[in-house]
Amino acid sequence: MTNYMNDLNKTVELLWGKLEAWGDQAVLMLPNILVAIILLIITFYVAGLVKDWLEKFINRFSHSAALNNLILTLLYIGMIMVGFFFALNVLGLDKVVISLLAGVGIIGLALGFAFQDIAANFISGVIIAVQKPFGVGDMIETNDYFGTIERITLRTIDVRQTTGELVRLPNKMVFENPLTNFSVYGIRRIDVEVGISYAEDLEHVQQVVTEALQDVKNRVKTRDIEVMYDAFGDSSINFKARFWVSYSRQVDYVSAKSDAIIRIKKAFDANDILIPFPIRTLDFGIKGGEKLSEELQKINAQIKNGQHLGGNGK
């Protein structure tokens, strides 16, 4: 019993001595603790002021809300971390600072391997936000999807297809693959393919088509209408009528092309210009070259001869 009490007393004395040592150390560190607390308060206050000032400054040069928020958040967190590390340094916890930095590096490396695709989409989103190859409302075609951009984030791009479906494309796919922006210049060329009869006056047809397309919907008047022949077809001479229209939506392109086809058809009807049907020649000869008319004549002749012979028999 006596030994037990002695051990207990020693334990209490050791614990009390440790507490006294901690208390003495706390008293000695009290000024440093106060300085560290004040330093953290100043850090938060200054970081908030800098963030507000930078927000007004960045908004003048960048209209991407996602990118602006990302930059401001990173700068704010960076300033807070710097103040936190200075506070630990004031408290004499240099080893803790080194350990934290090492831990942050290891965690960042592990997260980088674990979330490679997310990181790639994020970085691609940042580059897209900086370069601005397209914007909300633009008509684009990429990765076999064609539609209007509805939303751009740092991870995905939302594209509303012309048939109504919403496609959410990862930024990495958009950044790494070819992309066509139909809205970047605000105009687009329309090519209408037409075939006419071999008997038509080609120069007259050019004049008729050019006059018919003068007042087509949304046509850009400063661009000339081009009517160019490009092929001898099986039953027609083919040409392309080319003109430019103002373009902001796909309906601008579709309605202008439809209007052009209607106008060309009306002009051809008014000028007796023929758009021929496909013509096929049927060959009934074993070696080739036998015409259907000749075959019909032979058959008619055989029928007449048969009827004549039949009449004589009676």
Tab-separated table of C-alpha atoms in Angstrom:
chain	number	residue	atom	x	y	z
A	1	MET	CA	0.000	0.000	0.000
A	2	THR	CA	2.848	2.334	0.926
A	3	ASN	CA	4.600	1.658	-2.403
A	4	TYR	CA	1.405	2.393	-4.265
A	5	MET	CA	0.991	5.722	-2.494
A	6	ASN	CA	4.592	6.629	-3.196
A	7	ASP	CA	4.164	5.883	-6.899
A	8	LEU	CA	0.971	7.931	-6.983
A	9	ASN	CA	2.667	10.872	-5.278
A	10	LYS	CA	5.549	10.746	-7.750
A	11	THR	CA	3.126	10.683	-10.651
A	12	VAL	CA	1.213	13.663	-9.294
A	13	GLU	CA	4.453	15.538	-8.706
A	14	LEU	CA	5.639	14.869	-12.238
A	15	LEU	CA	2.301	15.958	-13.665
A	16	TRP	CA	2.237	19.066	-11.509
A	17	GLY	CA	5.788	19.893	-12.517
A	18	LYS	CA	4.892	19.519	-16.166
A	19	LEU	CA	1.860	21.794	-15.735
A	20	GLU	CA	3.982	24.380	-13.933
A	21	ALA	CA	6.522	24.258	-16.736
A	22	TRP	CA	3.739	24.713	-19.313
A	23	GLY	CA	2.309	27.563	-17.279
A	24	ASP	CA	5.664	29.285	-17.074
A	25	GLN	CA	6.135	28.781	-20.798
A	26	ALA	CA	2.662	30.179	-21.488
A	27	VAL	CA	3.426	33.244	-19.430
A	28	LEU	CA	6.656	33.731	-21.322
A	29	MET	CA	4.852	33.183	-24.653
A	30	LEU	CA	1.893	35.420	-23.791
A	31	PRO	CA	3.301	38.478	-25.623
A	32	ASN	CA	4.028	36.328	-28.676
A	33	ILE	CA	0.515	34.860	-28.567
A	34	LEU	CA	-1.003	38.340	-28.457
A	35	VAL	CA	1.197	39.441	-31.338
A	36	ALA	CA	0.189	36.327	-33.329
A	37	ILE	CA	-3.526	36.973	-32.704
A	38	ILE	CA	-3.181	40.622	-33.728
A	39	LEU	CA	-1.249	39.557	-36.814
A	40	LEU	CA	-4.040	37.156	-37.830
A	41	ILE	CA	-6.703	39.843	-37.298
A	42	ILE	CA	-4.732	42.295	-39.453
A	43	THR	CA	-4.222	39.597	-42.082
A	44	PHE	CA	-7.961	38.889	-42.402
A	45	TYR	CA	-8.767	42.595	-42.531
A	46	VAL	CA	-6.124	43.419	-45.149
A	47	ALA	CA	-7.010	40.331	-47.215
A	48	GLY	CA	-10.652	41.441	-47.312
A	49	LEU	CA	-9.730	44.979	-48.395
A	50	VAL	CA	-7.364	43.721	-51.088
A	51	LYS	CA	-9.999	41.274	-52.352
A	52	ASP	CA	-12.621	44.043	-52.651
A	53	TRP	CA	-10.180	46.345	-54.448
A	54	LEU	CA	-9.001	43.616	-56.819
A	55	GLU	CA	-12.607	42.656	-57.608
A	56	LYS	CA	-13.310	46.142	-58.934
A	57	PHE	CA	-10.024	46.157	-60.837
A	58	ILE	CA	-10.382	42.686	-62.419
A	59	ASN	CA	-13.981	43.273	-63.512
A	60	ARG	CA	-12.720	46.021	-65.834
A	61	PHE	CA	-10.568	43.587	-67.798
A	62	SER	CA	-12.374	40.249	-67.467
A	63	HIS	CA	-16.082	39.553	-67.892
A	64	SER	CA	-15.829	35.907	-66.854
A	65	ALA	CA	-17.446	35.683	-63.412
A	66	ALA	CA	-16.110	32.163	-62.823
A	67	LEU	CA	-12.524	33.151	-63.619
A	68	ASN	CA	-12.760	36.343	-61.558
A	69	ASN	CA	-14.068	34.457	-58.514
A	70	LEU	CA	-11.324	31.853	-58.906
A	71	ILE	CA	-8.544	34.467	-58.997
A	72	LEU	CA	-9.951	36.424	-56.066
A	73	THR	CA	-10.466	33.287	-53.959
A	74	LEU	CA	-6.946	32.015	-54.625
A	75	LEU	CA	-5.416	35.396	-53.762
A	76	TYR	CA	-7.514	35.673	-50.592
A	77	ILE	CA	-6.564	32.161	-49.418
A	78	GLY	CA	-2.923	32.829	-50.279
A	79	MET	CA	-2.839	36.009	-48.162
A	80	ILE	CA	-4.519	34.217	-45.236
A	81	MET	CA	-1.986	31.369	-45.422
A	82	VAL	CA	0.932	33.817	-45.452
A	83	GLY	CA	-0.421	35.547	-42.336
A	84	PHE	CA	-1.024	32.184	-40.652
A	85	PHE	CA	2.546	31.049	-41.313
A	86	PHE	CA	3.915	34.351	-39.968
A	87	ALA	CA	1.837	33.872	-36.811
A	88	LEU	CA	3.266	30.382	-36.307
A	89	ASN	CA	6.742	31.776	-36.848
A	90	VAL	CA	6.148	34.426	-34.147
A	91	LEU	CA	5.163	31.630	-31.763
A	92	GLY	CA	8.413	29.852	-32.521
A	93	LEU	CA	6.715	26.959	-34.282
A	94	ASP	CA	9.050	26.878	-37.265
A	95	LYS	CA	9.025	23.097	-37.417
A	96	VAL	CA	5.238	23.120	-37.555
A	97	VAL	CA	5.363	25.490	-40.545
A	98	ILE	CA	7.787	23.206	-42.372
A	99	SER	CA	5.630	20.171	-41.589
A	100	LEU	CA	2.509	21.928	-42.829
A	101	LEU	CA	4.198	22.946	-46.073
A	102	ALA	CA	5.426	19.409	-46.625
A	103	GLY	CA	1.974	18.030	-45.860
A	104	VAL	CA	0.320	20.439	-48.278
A	105	GLY	CA	2.744	19.375	-51.009
A	106	ILE	CA	2.117	15.672	-50.431
A	107	ILE	CA	-1.658	16.138	-50.285
A	108	GLY	CA	-1.602	18.228	-53.453
A	109	LEU	CA	0.418	15.560	-55.283
A	110	ALA	CA	-1.945	12.800	-54.137
A	111	LEU	CA	-5.014	14.799	-55.160
A	112	GLY	CA	-3.421	15.559	-58.523
A	113	PHE	CA	-3.081	11.844	-59.321
A	114	ALA	CA	-6.522	10.996	-57.934
A	115	PHE	CA	-8.391	13.711	-59.832
A	116	GLN	CA	-6.449	14.000	-63.088
A	117	ASP	CA	-9.536	14.429	-65.275
A	118	ILE	CA	-11.088	17.006	-62.956
A	119	ALA	CA	-7.810	18.907	-62.829
A	120	ALA	CA	-7.482	18.744	-66.628
A	121	ASN	CA	-11.023	20.081	-67.094
A	122	PHE	CA	-10.356	22.816	-64.553
A	123	ILE	CA	-7.107	23.936	-66.204
A	124	SER	CA	-8.755	23.791	-69.641
A	125	GLY	CA	-11.595	25.933	-68.290
A	126	VAL	CA	-9.131	28.520	-67.009
A	127	ILE	CA	-7.357	28.670	-70.398
A	128	ILE	CA	-10.698	28.963	-72.228
A	129	ALA	CA	-11.780	31.754	-69.872
A	130	VAL	CA	-8.528	33.626	-70.558
A	131	GLN	CA	-8.400	33.112	-74.344
A	132	LYS	CA	-12.182	33.533	-74.885
A	133	PRO	CA	-12.462	31.627	-78.201
A	134	PHE	CA	-16.267	31.732	-77.798
A	135	GLY	CA	-18.940	33.112	-75.506
A	136	VAL	CA	-22.448	32.454	-74.265
A	137	GLY	CA	-24.897	32.646	-77.176
A	138	ASP	CA	-22.385	31.592	-79.856
A	139	MET	CA	-23.325	28.855	-82.324
A	140	ILE	CA	-20.580	26.211	-82.319
A	141	GLU	CA	-19.872	22.711	-83.582
A	142	THR	CA	-17.459	20.448	-81.712
A	143	ASN	CA	-17.160	16.760	-80.900
A	144	ASP	CA	-20.077	16.037	-83.301
A	145	TYR	CA	-22.385	18.393	-81.353
A	146	PHE	CA	-23.942	21.469	-82.951
A	147	GLY	CA	-25.807	24.121	-80.989
A	148	THR	CA	-25.818	27.323	-78.949
A	149	ILE	CA	-23.642	27.827	-75.860
A	150	GLU	CA	-25.874	28.413	-72.844
A	151	ARG	CA	-23.362	28.329	-69.986
A	152	ILE	CA	-19.583	28.278	-69.506
A	153	THR	CA	-18.035	27.143	-66.228
A	154	LEU	CA	-14.515	26.194	-65.181
A	155	ARG	CA	-15.418	22.516	-65.609
A	156	THR	CA	-18.016	22.186	-68.387
A	157	ILE	CA	-19.654	23.954	-71.327
A	158	ASP	CA	-23.435	23.606	-71.801
A	159	VAL	CA	-24.515	23.435	-75.453
A	160	ARG	CA	-28.182	23.528	-76.460
A	161	GLN	CA	-28.520	21.605	-79.732
A	162	THR	CA	-30.805	22.856	-82.494
A	163	THR	CA	-33.128	19.923	-81.772
A	164	GLY	CA	-33.509	20.978	-78.125
A	165	GLU	CA	-31.199	18.609	-76.235
A	166	LEU	CA	-28.784	20.061	-73.671
A	167	VAL	CA	-25.249	18.649	-73.926
A	168	ARG	CA	-22.765	19.238	-71.113
A	169	LEU	CA	-19.262	18.935	-72.572
A	170	PRO	CA	-16.162	18.680	-70.342
A	171	ASN	CA	-13.758	21.554	-70.990
A	172	LYS	CA	-10.952	19.123	-71.767
A	173	MET	CA	-12.885	17.702	-74.763
A	174	VAL	CA	-13.629	21.168	-76.119
A	175	PHE	CA	-10.077	22.416	-75.580
A	176	GLU	CA	-8.333	19.428	-77.192
A	177	ASN	CA	-10.616	18.928	-80.230
A	178	PRO	CA	-11.417	21.076	-83.282
A	179	LEU	CA	-14.189	23.626	-82.779
A	180	THR	CA	-16.087	25.695	-85.354
A	181	ASN	CA	-17.558	29.005	-84.172
A	182	PHE	CA	-20.254	30.108	-86.620
A	183	SER	CA	-21.029	33.330	-84.727
A	184	VAL	CA	-17.578	34.863	-84.492
A	185	TYR	CA	-17.942	37.077	-87.606
A	186	GLY	CA	-21.726	37.560	-87.547
A	187	ILE	CA	-22.124	36.479	-91.188
A	188	ARG	CA	-22.235	33.145	-92.994
A	189	ARG	CA	-22.168	32.021	-96.615
A	190	ILE	CA	-24.967	29.915	-98.086
A	191	ASP	CA	-24.390	27.579	-101.039
A	192	VAL	CA	-27.471	26.461	-103.010
A	193	GLU	CA	-26.850	23.631	-105.488
A	194	VAL	CA	-29.058	23.648	-108.618
A	195	GLY	CA	-29.154	21.717	-111.891
A	196	ILE	CA	-30.530	22.997	-115.218
A	197	SER	CA	-31.206	21.431	-118.606
A	198	TYR	CA	-28.432	21.137	-121.186
A	199	ALA	CA	-30.630	23.141	-123.553
A	200	GLU	CA	-30.614	26.310	-121.441
A	201	ASP	CA	-28.587	29.475	-122.083
A	202	LEU	CA	-26.085	29.355	-119.227
A	203	GLU	CA	-25.359	33.080	-119.131
A	204	HIS	CA	-29.070	33.870	-119.105
A	205	VAL	CA	-29.531	31.474	-116.173
A	206	GLN	CA	-26.755	33.240	-114.262
A	207	GLN	CA	-28.497	36.577	-114.747
A	208	VAL	CA	-31.899	35.215	-113.698
A	209	VAL	CA	-30.546	33.607	-110.517
A	210	THR	CA	-28.550	36.711	-109.541
A	211	GLU	CA	-31.623	38.929	-109.895
A	212	ALA	CA	-33.787	36.449	-107.975
A	213	LEU	CA	-31.447	36.450	-104.966
A	214	GLN	CA	-31.058	40.211	-104.622
A	215	ASP	CA	-33.705	40.564	-101.891
A	216	VAL	CA	-33.314	37.218	-100.128
A	217	LYS	CA	-33.814	37.286	-96.339
A	218	ASN	CA	-30.933	38.692	-94.231
A	219	ARG	CA	-28.607	38.946	-97.248
A	220	VAL	CA	-25.477	41.020	-96.742
A	221	LYS	CA	-25.741	43.625	-99.494
A	222	THR	CA	-22.022	44.416	-99.491
A	223	ARG	CA	-21.177	40.887	-100.662
A	224	ASP	CA	-21.708	39.903	-104.299
A	225	ILE	CA	-23.934	37.024	-105.343
A	226	GLU	CA	-21.924	34.330	-107.122
A	227	VAL	CA	-23.409	31.853	-109.596
A	228	MET	CA	-20.714	29.370	-110.621
A	229	TYR	CA	-21.094	26.270	-112.798
A	230	ASP	CA	-19.111	23.367	-111.443
A	231	ALA	CA	-20.118	20.080	-113.108
A	232	PHE	CA	-21.702	18.294	-116.072
A	233	GLY	CA	-24.239	15.999	-114.458
A	234	ASP	CA	-25.916	12.892	-115.874
A	235	SER	CA	-28.993	14.865	-116.911
A	236	SER	CA	-28.175	18.472	-116.006
A	237	ILE	CA	-25.513	21.137	-115.809
A	238	ASN	CA	-24.944	21.864	-112.132
A	239	PHE	CA	-24.115	25.192	-110.515
A	240	LYS	CA	-23.890	26.735	-107.067
A	241	ALA	CA	-25.520	30.016	-106.094
A	242	ARG	CA	-23.494	31.551	-103.255
A	243	PHE	CA	-24.394	34.537	-101.099
A	244	TRP	CA	-23.788	35.825	-97.553
A	245	VAL	CA	-26.357	36.426	-94.794
A	246	SER	CA	-26.296	37.991	-91.339
A	247	TYR	CA	-25.959	35.205	-88.771
A	248	SER	CA	-26.679	35.072	-85.068
A	249	ARG	CA	-28.945	32.030	-84.845
A	250	GLN	CA	-29.297	28.874	-86.919
A	251	VAL	CA	-32.768	29.935	-88.009
A	252	ASP	CA	-31.157	32.867	-89.859
A	253	TYR	CA	-29.251	30.406	-92.057
A	254	VAL	CA	-32.102	27.935	-92.570
A	255	SER	CA	-34.765	30.545	-93.387
A	256	ALA	CA	-32.467	32.389	-95.832
A	257	LYS	CA	-31.610	29.186	-97.681
A	258	SER	CA	-35.274	28.221	-97.892
A	259	ASP	CA	-36.173	31.678	-99.201
A	260	ALA	CA	-33.416	31.424	-101.822
A	261	ILE	CA	-34.726	28.074	-103.103
A	262	ILE	CA	-38.253	29.479	-103.374
A	263	ARG	CA	-37.044	32.537	-105.272
A	264	ILE	CA	-34.936	30.484	-107.709
A	265	LYS	CA	-37.841	28.136	-108.442
A	266	LYS	CA	-40.228	31.051	-109.090
A	267	ALA	CA	-37.682	32.771	-111.336
A	268	PHE	CA	-37.137	29.573	-113.332
A	269	ASP	CA	-40.888	29.109	-113.794
A	270	ALA	CA	-41.270	32.715	-114.951
A	271	ASN	CA	-38.445	32.346	-117.493
A	272	ASP	CA	-39.274	28.786	-118.678
A	273	ILE	CA	-35.971	27.446	-117.355
A	274	LEU	CA	-36.123	23.706	-116.871
A	275	ILE	CA	-34.816	21.809	-113.853
A	276	PRO	CA	-34.666	18.332	-115.461
A	277	PHE	CA	-35.649	15.082	-113.831
A	278	PRO	CA	-32.994	12.351	-113.766
A	279	ILE	CA	-32.860	10.579	-117.139
A	280	ARG	CA	-32.102	6.846	-117.488
A	281	THR	CA	-31.455	4.956	-120.742
A	282	LEU	CA	-32.622	1.320	-120.831
A	283	ASP	CA	-30.533	-0.976	-123.043
A	284	PHE	CA	-32.224	-4.191	-124.206
A	285	GLY	CA	-29.519	-5.501	-126.499
A	286	ILE	CA	-27.325	-8.407	-125.493
A	287	LYS	CA	-24.234	-6.585	-126.750
A	288	GLY	CA	-25.609	-3.165	-126.041
A	289	GLY	CA	-26.848	-0.364	-128.251
A	290	GLU	CA	-30.403	-1.622	-128.803
A	291	LYS	CA	-32.935	1.177	-128.243
A	292	LEU	CA	-36.326	0.740	-126.604
A	293	SER	CA	-38.080	2.397	-129.549
A	294	GLU	CA	-36.525	-0.081	-131.987
A	295	GLU	CA	-37.530	-3.000	-129.787
A	296	LEU	CA	-41.092	-1.704	-129.606
A	297	GLN	CA	-41.223	-1.347	-133.382
A	298	LYS	CA	-40.093	-4.960	-133.797
A	299	ILE	CA	-42.716	-6.165	-131.332
A	300	ASN	CA	-45.461	-4.174	-133.082
A	301	ALA	CA	-44.356	-5.561	-136.425
A	302	GLN	CA	-44.474	-9.115	-135.096
A	303	ILE	CA	-47.954	-8.534	-133.690
A	304	LYS	CA	-49.221	-7.160	-136.998
A	305	ASN	CA	-47.714	-10.041	-138.925
A	306	GLY	CA	-49.294	-12.502	-136.557
A	307	GLN	CA	-52.695	-10.901	-136.925
A	308	HIS	CA	-52.337	-10.864	-140.726
A	309	LEU	CA	-51.412	-14.543	-140.830
A	310	GLY	CA	-54.273	-15.337	-138.572
A	311	GLY	CA	-56.684	-13.514	-140.881
A	312	ASN	CA	-55.430	-15.476	-143.900
A	313	GLY	CA	-55.980	-18.735	-142.088
A	314	LYS	CA	-59.634	-17.903	-141.754
